Amino acid sequence: ELSPRLQVVADYVPANARLADIGSDHAYLPVALLLNKKIQWALAGEVVQGPYEAAKRQVAKNNLEKLIEVRLADGMEAVLLEDQIDTITICGMGGVLIKDILERGKKLQRLSGKERLVLQPNVGERQLREWLTTEGYTIIAETILEDHRKIYEVLVAEKLKTTAQYTEQELLFGPFLMEECSTIFVKKWQRQLEKLEKVRANLARSDQQLDEKISQVELEIQWIQEVLHESE
Ligand code: SAM
């Protein structure tokens, strides 16, 4: 049984996929997808010894050694051409780390650009969306959800024939999420608004010249207020 967070990710993995789950930890995601016979084959990549061993144990416990290969490798270095991977999941890390893993994968020619990417950044969603769009990916779906009182975003991206263009606001809020404006989305941005208002007050009290920083914070506050007012 997957957590609600990983279940959303699993639902975005196409049937019969050949999956690479990078930073797999216990390999819960590929194990669940193979036990349900949803996908063909999976690779679980881990860069740290402990989680790598946890993944190996989980795969063995479920007798899935023939269908899940666990590899100790840094990021996309786990992926080989002959694996014929068509879907990549990278979950439970910061958006900047996810972006760095993809960027390095591209440089090492382990990322062809044909794969579907299902990404679940814990923070840094904006930076990840920026990277995706400068690389010519289109965001084809997004979900925001709450799991154990934490709010998570899941992004699905693919390279399509025509490349999408996004506004600064869409990169921050997510094109689908801001359109949908769900209760959880409103909750996330209300929290962020409160945080930024405190940041602004602290900056205003400081003796240093922080005009640029203040105007950045004010711009984000303004965008959030706009997006929240549209939801009323
Ligand atoms: N993906 C699982 C999930 O969402 O539940 C596990 C998330 S866990 C918080 C993050 C995992 O990513 C850790 O086990 C860590 O070792 C691994 N990781 C971090 N950087 C990595 C990299 N460059 N390559 C492979 N794994 C990495």
PDB file of C-alpha atoms and ligand atoms in Angstrom:
ATOM      1  CA  GLU A   1       0.000   0.000   0.000  1.00  0.00           C
ATOM      2  CA  LEU A   2       1.538   3.271  -1.138  1.00  0.00           C
ATOM      3  CA  SER A   3       1.310   6.592   0.705  1.00  0.00           C
ATOM      4  CA  PRO A   4      -1.180   9.038  -0.883  1.00  0.00           C
ATOM      5  CA  ARG A   5       1.829  11.016  -2.183  1.00  0.00           C
ATOM      6  CA  LEU A   6       3.426   8.071  -3.968  1.00  0.00           C
ATOM      7  CA  GLN A   7       0.010   6.842  -5.146  1.00  0.00           C
ATOM      8  CA  VAL A   8      -0.466  10.080  -7.110  1.00  0.00           C
ATOM      9  CA  VAL A   9       2.964   9.529  -8.677  1.00  0.00           C
ATOM     10  CA  ALA A  10       2.082   5.888  -9.467  1.00  0.00           C
ATOM     11  CA  ASP A  11      -1.137   6.952 -11.184  1.00  0.00           C
ATOM     12  CA  TYR A  12       0.869   9.111 -13.611  1.00  0.00           C
ATOM     13  CA  VAL A  13       3.130   6.205 -14.636  1.00  0.00           C
ATOM     14  CA  PRO A  14       1.752   4.812 -17.914  1.00  0.00           C
ATOM     15  CA  ALA A  15       0.700   1.153 -18.116  1.00  0.00           C
ATOM     16  CA  ASN A  16       3.447  -1.178 -19.384  1.00  0.00           C
ATOM     17  CA  ALA A  17       6.125   1.416 -18.685  1.00  0.00           C
ATOM     18  CA  ARG A  18       9.808   0.701 -18.365  1.00  0.00           C
ATOM     19  CA  LEU A  19      10.474   2.844 -15.330  1.00  0.00           C
ATOM     20  CA  ALA A  20      13.555   4.396 -13.753  1.00  0.00           C
ATOM     21  CA  ASP A  21      12.881   5.509 -10.174  1.00  0.00           C
ATOM     22  CA  ILE A  22      15.828   7.673  -9.181  1.00  0.00           C
ATOM     23  CA  GLY A  23      16.394   8.088  -5.427  1.00  0.00           C
ATOM     24  CA  SER A  24      14.158   5.105  -4.816  1.00  0.00           C
ATOM     25  CA  ASP A  25      15.037   4.557  -1.132  1.00  0.00           C
ATOM     26  CA  HIS A  26      12.935   1.482  -0.168  1.00  0.00           C
ATOM     27  CA  ALA A  27      11.821   0.972  -3.785  1.00  0.00           C
ATOM     28  CA  TYR A  28       8.209   1.191  -2.576  1.00  0.00           C
ATOM     29  CA  LEU A  29       7.049   2.808  -5.817  1.00  0.00           C
ATOM     30  CA  PRO A  30       8.458   0.271  -8.325  1.00  0.00           C
ATOM     31  CA  VAL A  31       7.525  -2.635  -6.035  1.00  0.00           C
ATOM     32  CA  ALA A  32       3.880  -1.490  -5.823  1.00  0.00           C
ATOM     33  CA  LEU A  33       3.696  -0.887  -9.584  1.00  0.00           C
ATOM     34  CA  LEU A  34       5.063  -4.367 -10.333  1.00  0.00           C
ATOM     35  CA  LEU A  35       2.934  -6.153  -7.739  1.00  0.00           C
ATOM     36  CA  ASN A  36      -0.087  -4.561  -9.426  1.00  0.00           C
ATOM     37  CA  LYS A  37       1.337  -5.657 -12.796  1.00  0.00           C
ATOM     38  CA  LYS A  38       0.922  -2.138 -14.066  1.00  0.00           C
ATOM     39  CA  ILE A  39       4.417  -1.806 -15.526  1.00  0.00           C
ATOM     40  CA  GLN A  40       6.824  -4.094 -17.401  1.00  0.00           C
ATOM     41  CA  TRP A  41      10.127  -3.510 -15.705  1.00  0.00           C
ATOM     42  CA  ALA A  42      11.800  -1.071 -13.348  1.00  0.00           C
ATOM     43  CA  LEU A  43      15.149   0.209 -12.324  1.00  0.00           C
ATOM     44  CA  ALA A  44      15.568   1.567  -8.794  1.00  0.00           C
ATOM     45  CA  GLY A  45      18.560   3.907  -8.505  1.00  0.00           C
ATOM     46  CA  GLU A  46      20.125   4.954  -5.190  1.00  0.00           C
ATOM     47  CA  VAL A  47      23.305   6.864  -4.468  1.00  0.00           C
ATOM     48  CA  VAL A  48      23.481   6.044  -0.739  1.00  0.00           C
ATOM     49  CA  GLN A  49      24.427   2.581   0.555  1.00  0.00           C
ATOM     50  CA  GLY A  50      21.731   2.285   3.268  1.00  0.00           C
ATOM     51  CA  PRO A  51      18.732   3.101   1.049  1.00  0.00           C
ATOM     52  CA  TYR A  52      20.276   0.987  -1.745  1.00  0.00           C
ATOM     53  CA  GLU A  53      20.304  -2.016   0.592  1.00  0.00           C
ATOM     54  CA  ALA A  54      16.771  -1.230   1.783  1.00  0.00           C
ATOM     55  CA  ALA A  55      15.643  -1.247  -1.869  1.00  0.00           C
ATOM     56  CA  LYS A  56      17.395  -4.583  -2.497  1.00  0.00           C
ATOM     57  CA  ARG A  57      15.704  -6.124   0.564  1.00  0.00           C
ATOM     58  CA  GLN A  58      12.268  -4.849  -0.431  1.00  0.00           C
ATOM     59  CA  VAL A  59      12.647  -6.249  -3.955  1.00  0.00           C
ATOM     60  CA  ALA A  60      13.855  -9.630  -2.652  1.00  0.00           C
ATOM     61  CA  LYS A  61      11.062  -9.824  -0.066  1.00  0.00           C
ATOM     62  CA  ASN A  62       8.540  -9.511  -2.892  1.00  0.00           C
ATOM     63  CA  ASN A  63      10.359 -11.913  -5.234  1.00  0.00           C
ATOM     64  CA  LEU A  64      10.720  -9.202  -7.852  1.00  0.00           C
ATOM     65  CA  GLU A  65      14.448  -9.603  -8.586  1.00  0.00           C
ATOM     66  CA  LYS A  66      13.738 -10.427 -12.240  1.00  0.00           C
ATOM     67  CA  LEU A  67      11.559  -7.385 -12.739  1.00  0.00           C
ATOM     68  CA  ILE A  68      13.315  -4.713 -10.681  1.00  0.00           C
ATOM     69  CA  GLU A  69      17.000  -4.006 -10.944  1.00  0.00           C
ATOM     70  CA  VAL A  70      18.478  -2.047  -8.051  1.00  0.00           C
ATOM     71  CA  ARG A  71      21.594  -0.064  -8.873  1.00  0.00           C
ATOM     72  CA  LEU A  72      23.951   1.964  -6.700  1.00  0.00           C
ATOM     73  CA  ALA A  73      24.649   5.053  -8.804  1.00  0.00           C
ATOM     74  CA  ASP A  74      24.503   8.830  -8.781  1.00  0.00           C
ATOM     75  CA  GLY A  75      21.306  10.090 -10.397  1.00  0.00           C
ATOM     76  CA  MET A  76      20.810   9.187 -14.053  1.00  0.00           C
ATOM     77  CA  GLU A  77      24.106   7.280 -14.126  1.00  0.00           C
ATOM     78  CA  ALA A  78      21.943   4.332 -13.081  1.00  0.00           C
ATOM     79  CA  VAL A  79      20.240   4.394 -16.485  1.00  0.00           C
ATOM     80  CA  LEU A  80      21.714   2.450 -19.414  1.00  0.00           C
ATOM     81  CA  LEU A  81      20.652   2.746 -23.048  1.00  0.00           C
ATOM     82  CA  GLU A  82      19.640  -0.915 -23.223  1.00  0.00           C
ATOM     83  CA  ASP A  83      17.174  -0.439 -20.348  1.00  0.00           C
ATOM     84  CA  GLN A  84      14.910   1.372 -22.835  1.00  0.00           C
ATOM     85  CA  ILE A  85      13.458   3.507 -20.091  1.00  0.00           C
ATOM     86  CA  ASP A  86      10.335   5.447 -21.123  1.00  0.00           C
ATOM     87  CA  THR A  87       9.317   6.895 -17.748  1.00  0.00           C
ATOM     88  CA  ILE A  88      11.403   8.515 -15.021  1.00  0.00           C
ATOM     89  CA  THR A  89      10.167   9.221 -11.493  1.00  0.00           C
ATOM     90  CA  ILE A  90      12.178  11.416  -9.106  1.00  0.00           C
ATOM     91  CA  CYS A  91      10.349  12.013  -5.837  1.00  0.00           C
ATOM     92  CA  GLY A  92      10.787  13.286  -2.311  1.00  0.00           C
ATOM     93  CA  MET A  93      13.727  15.641  -2.948  1.00  0.00           C
ATOM     94  CA  GLY A  94      14.135  19.373  -3.464  1.00  0.00           C
ATOM     95  CA  GLY A  95      13.260  20.722  -6.884  1.00  0.00           C
ATOM     96  CA  VAL A  96      16.774  22.068  -7.380  1.00  0.00           C
ATOM     97  CA  LEU A  97      18.280  18.627  -6.723  1.00  0.00           C
ATOM     98  CA  ILE A  98      15.789  17.024  -9.142  1.00  0.00           C
ATOM     99  CA  LYS A  99      16.729  19.633 -11.747  1.00  0.00           C
ATOM    100  CA  ASP A 100      20.465  18.982 -11.194  1.00  0.00           C
ATOM    101  CA  ILE A 101      19.941  15.214 -11.598  1.00  0.00           C
ATOM    102  CA  LEU A 102      18.072  15.767 -14.879  1.00  0.00           C
ATOM    103  CA  GLU A 103      20.608  18.318 -16.125  1.00  0.00           C
ATOM    104  CA  ARG A 104      23.520  15.967 -15.440  1.00  0.00           C
ATOM    105  CA  GLY A 105      21.569  13.126 -17.030  1.00  0.00           C
ATOM    106  CA  LYS A 106      21.187  15.184 -20.158  1.00  0.00           C
ATOM    107  CA  LYS A 107      24.916  16.041 -20.272  1.00  0.00           C
ATOM    108  CA  LEU A 108      25.811  12.357 -19.768  1.00  0.00           C
ATOM    109  CA  GLN A 109      23.321  11.400 -22.513  1.00  0.00           C
ATOM    110  CA  ARG A 110      21.311   9.255 -20.123  1.00  0.00           C
ATOM    111  CA  LEU A 111      18.229  11.403 -20.665  1.00  0.00           C
ATOM    112  CA  SER A 112      16.953  11.231 -24.245  1.00  0.00           C
ATOM    113  CA  GLY A 113      14.125  13.733 -23.846  1.00  0.00           C
ATOM    114  CA  LYS A 114      11.578  11.164 -25.008  1.00  0.00           C
ATOM    115  CA  GLU A 115      10.779   9.937 -21.502  1.00  0.00           C
ATOM    116  CA  ARG A 116       7.774  10.977 -19.474  1.00  0.00           C
ATOM    117  CA  LEU A 117       8.968  12.680 -16.290  1.00  0.00           C
ATOM    118  CA  VAL A 118       6.900  12.330 -13.123  1.00  0.00           C
ATOM    119  CA  LEU A 119       8.474  14.566 -10.493  1.00  0.00           C
ATOM    120  CA  GLN A 120       7.572  15.269  -6.899  1.00  0.00           C
ATOM    121  CA  PRO A 121       9.670  18.121  -5.521  1.00  0.00           C
ATOM    122  CA  ASN A 122       9.312  18.857  -1.793  1.00  0.00           C
ATOM    123  CA  VAL A 123      10.359  22.489  -2.333  1.00  0.00           C
ATOM    124  CA  GLY A 124      11.738  24.494  -5.268  1.00  0.00           C
ATOM    125  CA  GLU A 125       8.841  23.748  -7.623  1.00  0.00           C
ATOM    126  CA  ARG A 126       9.371  27.037  -9.456  1.00  0.00           C
ATOM    127  CA  GLN A 127      13.028  26.345 -10.232  1.00  0.00           C
ATOM    128  CA  LEU A 128      12.110  22.887 -11.506  1.00  0.00           C
ATOM    129  CA  ARG A 129       9.347  24.243 -13.769  1.00  0.00           C
ATOM    130  CA  GLU A 130      11.799  26.861 -15.081  1.00  0.00           C
ATOM    131  CA  TRP A 131      14.320  24.177 -16.001  1.00  0.00           C
ATOM    132  CA  LEU A 132      11.667  22.013 -17.648  1.00  0.00           C
ATOM    133  CA  THR A 133      10.418  24.828 -19.818  1.00  0.00           C
ATOM    134  CA  THR A 134      13.844  26.085 -20.850  1.00  0.00           C
ATOM    135  CA  GLU A 135      14.604  22.487 -21.860  1.00  0.00           C
ATOM    136  CA  GLY A 136      11.495  22.429 -24.057  1.00  0.00           C
ATOM    137  CA  TYR A 137       9.273  20.254 -21.868  1.00  0.00           C
ATOM    138  CA  THR A 138       5.553  20.852 -21.545  1.00  0.00           C
ATOM    139  CA  ILE A 139       3.856  20.332 -18.214  1.00  0.00           C
ATOM    140  CA  ILE A 140       1.042  17.961 -19.126  1.00  0.00           C
ATOM    141  CA  ALA A 141      -0.476  17.470 -15.669  1.00  0.00           C
ATOM    142  CA  GLU A 142      -0.079  18.531 -12.045  1.00  0.00           C
ATOM    143  CA  THR A 143      -1.575  17.484  -8.738  1.00  0.00           C
ATOM    144  CA  ILE A 144      -1.381  19.116  -5.326  1.00  0.00           C
ATOM    145  CA  LEU A 145      -2.181  16.977  -2.311  1.00  0.00           C
ATOM    146  CA  GLU A 146      -1.898  16.793   1.452  1.00  0.00           C
ATOM    147  CA  ASP A 147      -0.329  13.743   3.089  1.00  0.00           C
ATOM    148  CA  HIS A 148       0.443  13.610   6.832  1.00  0.00           C
ATOM    149  CA  ARG A 149      -0.223  17.368   7.116  1.00  0.00           C
ATOM    150  CA  LYS A 150       2.354  18.191   4.446  1.00  0.00           C
ATOM    151  CA  ILE A 151       1.445  19.642   1.086  1.00  0.00           C
ATOM    152  CA  TYR A 152       3.091  18.133  -2.002  1.00  0.00           C
ATOM    153  CA  GLU A 153       3.069  18.879  -5.707  1.00  0.00           C
ATOM    154  CA  VAL A 154       3.461  16.277  -8.437  1.00  0.00           C
ATOM    155  CA  LEU A 155       4.436  17.449 -11.937  1.00  0.00           C
ATOM    156  CA  VAL A 156       4.239  15.453 -15.154  1.00  0.00           C
ATOM    157  CA  ALA A 157       6.280  16.670 -18.118  1.00  0.00           C
ATOM    158  CA  GLU A 158       6.927  15.514 -21.665  1.00  0.00           C
ATOM    159  CA  LYS A 159       8.502  16.975 -24.763  1.00  0.00           C
ATOM    160  CA  LEU A 160       5.715  17.562 -27.262  1.00  0.00           C
ATOM    161  CA  LYS A 161       5.895  18.776 -30.867  1.00  0.00           C
ATOM    162  CA  THR A 162       5.013  22.313 -29.851  1.00  0.00           C
ATOM    163  CA  THR A 163       6.671  23.850 -26.820  1.00  0.00           C
ATOM    164  CA  ALA A 164       4.544  25.572 -24.236  1.00  0.00           C
ATOM    165  CA  GLN A 165       5.223  29.094 -23.007  1.00  0.00           C
ATOM    166  CA  TYR A 166       4.497  29.948 -19.394  1.00  0.00           C
ATOM    167  CA  THR A 167       4.107  33.219 -17.528  1.00  0.00           C
ATOM    168  CA  GLU A 168       6.165  33.918 -14.386  1.00  0.00           C
ATOM    169  CA  GLN A 169       3.045  33.265 -12.321  1.00  0.00           C
ATOM    170  CA  GLU A 170       2.449  29.886 -13.987  1.00  0.00           C
ATOM    171  CA  LEU A 171       6.045  28.894 -13.224  1.00  0.00           C
ATOM    172  CA  LEU A 172       5.545  29.784  -9.562  1.00  0.00           C
ATOM    173  CA  PHE A 173       2.044  28.393  -8.970  1.00  0.00           C
ATOM    174  CA  GLY A 174       1.896  25.712 -11.656  1.00  0.00           C
ATOM    175  CA  PRO A 175      -0.235  26.229 -14.788  1.00  0.00           C
ATOM    176  CA  PHE A 176      -2.769  23.516 -13.898  1.00  0.00           C
ATOM    177  CA  LEU A 177      -2.732  24.104 -10.146  1.00  0.00           C
ATOM    178  CA  MET A 178      -3.458  27.821 -10.434  1.00  0.00           C
ATOM    179  CA  GLU A 179      -6.268  27.144 -12.893  1.00  0.00           C
ATOM    180  CA  GLU A 180      -7.811  24.488 -10.656  1.00  0.00           C
ATOM    181  CA  CYS A 181      -7.271  26.533  -7.451  1.00  0.00           C
ATOM    182  CA  SER A 182      -8.188  23.680  -5.091  1.00  0.00           C
ATOM    183  CA  THR A 183      -8.678  24.011  -1.334  1.00  0.00           C
ATOM    184  CA  ILE A 184      -5.193  22.593  -0.715  1.00  0.00           C
ATOM    185  CA  PHE A 185      -3.669  25.015  -3.219  1.00  0.00           C
ATOM    186  CA  VAL A 186      -5.354  27.924  -1.396  1.00  0.00           C
ATOM    187  CA  LYS A 187      -4.063  26.571   1.928  1.00  0.00           C
ATOM    188  CA  LYS A 188      -0.494  26.304   0.641  1.00  0.00           C
ATOM    189  CA  TRP A 189      -0.434  29.852  -0.681  1.00  0.00           C
ATOM    190  CA  GLN A 190      -2.174  31.342   2.350  1.00  0.00           C
ATOM    191  CA  ARG A 191       0.613  29.855   4.468  1.00  0.00           C
ATOM    192  CA  GLN A 192       3.245  31.226   2.107  1.00  0.00           C
ATOM    193  CA  LEU A 193       1.570  34.635   2.164  1.00  0.00           C
ATOM    194  CA  GLU A 194       1.714  34.769   5.968  1.00  0.00           C
ATOM    195  CA  LYS A 195       5.366  33.759   5.867  1.00  0.00           C
ATOM    196  CA  LEU A 196       6.238  36.412   3.294  1.00  0.00           C
ATOM    197  CA  GLU A 197       4.411  39.120   5.216  1.00  0.00           C
ATOM    198  CA  LYS A 198       6.632  38.370   8.212  1.00  0.00           C
ATOM    199  CA  VAL A 199       9.710  38.392   5.972  1.00  0.00           C
ATOM    200  CA  ARG A 200       8.660  41.771   4.594  1.00  0.00           C
ATOM    201  CA  ALA A 201       8.156  43.206   8.087  1.00  0.00           C
ATOM    202  CA  ASN A 202      11.606  41.995   9.149  1.00  0.00           C
ATOM    203  CA  LEU A 203      13.237  43.400   6.043  1.00  0.00           C
ATOM    204  CA  ALA A 204      11.530  46.743   6.555  1.00  0.00           C
ATOM    205  CA  ARG A 205      12.893  46.915  10.123  1.00  0.00           C
ATOM    206  CA  SER A 206      16.450  46.166   9.047  1.00  0.00           C
ATOM    207  CA  ASP A 207      19.015  49.005   8.787  1.00  0.00           C
ATOM    208  CA  GLN A 208      20.528  47.588   5.646  1.00  0.00           C
ATOM    209  CA  GLN A 209      19.555  48.699   2.164  1.00  0.00           C
ATOM    210  CA  LEU A 210      17.315  45.810   1.160  1.00  0.00           C
ATOM    211  CA  ASP A 211      15.102  47.592  -1.350  1.00  0.00           C
ATOM    212  CA  GLU A 212      15.636  45.020  -4.051  1.00  0.00           C
ATOM    213  CA  LYS A 213      14.894  42.107  -1.723  1.00  0.00           C
ATOM    214  CA  ILE A 214      11.815  43.922  -0.405  1.00  0.00           C
ATOM    215  CA  SER A 215      10.444  44.530  -3.870  1.00  0.00           C
ATOM    216  CA  GLN A 216      10.974  40.845  -4.748  1.00  0.00           C
ATOM    217  CA  VAL A 217       9.021  39.798  -1.668  1.00  0.00           C
ATOM    218  CA  GLU A 218       6.344  42.377  -2.407  1.00  0.00           C
ATOM    219  CA  LEU A 219       5.943  41.128  -5.946  1.00  0.00           C
ATOM    220  CA  GLU A 220       5.419  37.562  -4.744  1.00  0.00           C
ATOM    221  CA  ILE A 221       2.951  38.805  -2.110  1.00  0.00           C
ATOM    222  CA  GLN A 222       1.055  40.640  -4.836  1.00  0.00           C
ATOM    223  CA  TRP A 223       0.926  37.562  -7.084  1.00  0.00           C
ATOM    224  CA  ILE A 224      -0.318  35.385  -4.234  1.00  0.00           C
ATOM    225  CA  GLN A 225      -2.995  37.915  -3.301  1.00  0.00           C
ATOM    226  CA  GLU A 226      -4.120  38.004  -6.917  1.00  0.00           C
ATOM    227  CA  VAL A 227      -4.245  34.231  -7.261  1.00  0.00           C
ATOM    228  CA  LEU A 228      -6.119  33.898  -3.950  1.00  0.00           C
ATOM    229  CA  HIS A 229      -8.603  36.656  -4.766  1.00  0.00           C
ATOM    230  CA  GLU A 230      -9.432  34.986  -8.042  1.00  0.00           C
ATOM    231  CA  SER A 231     -10.456  31.941  -6.012  1.00  0.00           C
ATOM    232  CA  GLU A 232     -13.028  33.837  -3.956  1.00  0.00           C
TER     233      GLU A 232
HETATM  234  N1  SAM B   1      11.713   8.527  -3.791  1.00  0.00           N
HETATM  235  C1  SAM B   1      11.351   8.061  -2.456  1.00  0.00           C
HETATM  236  C2  SAM B   1      10.078   8.706  -2.005  1.00  0.00           C
HETATM  237  O1  SAM B   1       9.651   9.669  -2.639  1.00  0.00           O
HETATM  238  O2  SAM B   1       9.498   8.246  -1.022  1.00  0.00           O
HETATM  239  C3  SAM B   1      12.468   8.348  -1.464  1.00  0.00           C
HETATM  240  C4  SAM B   1      12.681   9.785  -1.116  1.00  0.00           C
HETATM  241  S1  SAM B   1      14.093  10.030  -0.088  1.00  0.00           S
HETATM  242  C5  SAM B   1      13.582  11.370   0.888  1.00  0.00           C
HETATM  243  C6  SAM B   1      15.291  10.679  -1.193  1.00  0.00           C
HETATM  244  C7  SAM B   1      16.267   9.633  -1.664  1.00  0.00           C
HETATM  245  O3  SAM B   1      16.996  10.134  -2.764  1.00  0.00           O
HETATM  246  C8  SAM B   1      17.276   9.259  -0.609  1.00  0.00           C
HETATM  247  O4  SAM B   1      17.209   7.874  -0.382  1.00  0.00           O
HETATM  248  C9  SAM B   1      18.614   9.668  -1.222  1.00  0.00           C
HETATM  249  O5  SAM B   1      19.648   8.777  -0.917  1.00  0.00           O
HETATM  250  C10 SAM B   1      18.302   9.654  -2.703  1.00  0.00           C
HETATM  251  N2  SAM B   1      19.155  10.509  -3.534  1.00  0.00           N
HETATM  252  C11 SAM B   1      19.534  11.783  -3.300  1.00  0.00           C
HETATM  253  N3  SAM B   1      20.325  12.235  -4.278  1.00  0.00           N
HETATM  254  C12 SAM B   1      20.450  11.219  -5.185  1.00  0.00           C
HETATM  255  C13 SAM B   1      21.159  11.051  -6.399  1.00  0.00           C
HETATM  256  N4  SAM B   1      21.920  12.021  -6.903  1.00  0.00           N
HETATM  257  N5  SAM B   1      21.067   9.868  -7.027  1.00  0.00           N
HETATM  258  C14 SAM B   1      20.324   8.866  -6.529  1.00  0.00           C
HETATM  259  N6  SAM B   1      19.638   8.972  -5.369  1.00  0.00           N
HETATM  260  C15 SAM B   1      19.704  10.121  -4.706  1.00  0.00           C
END
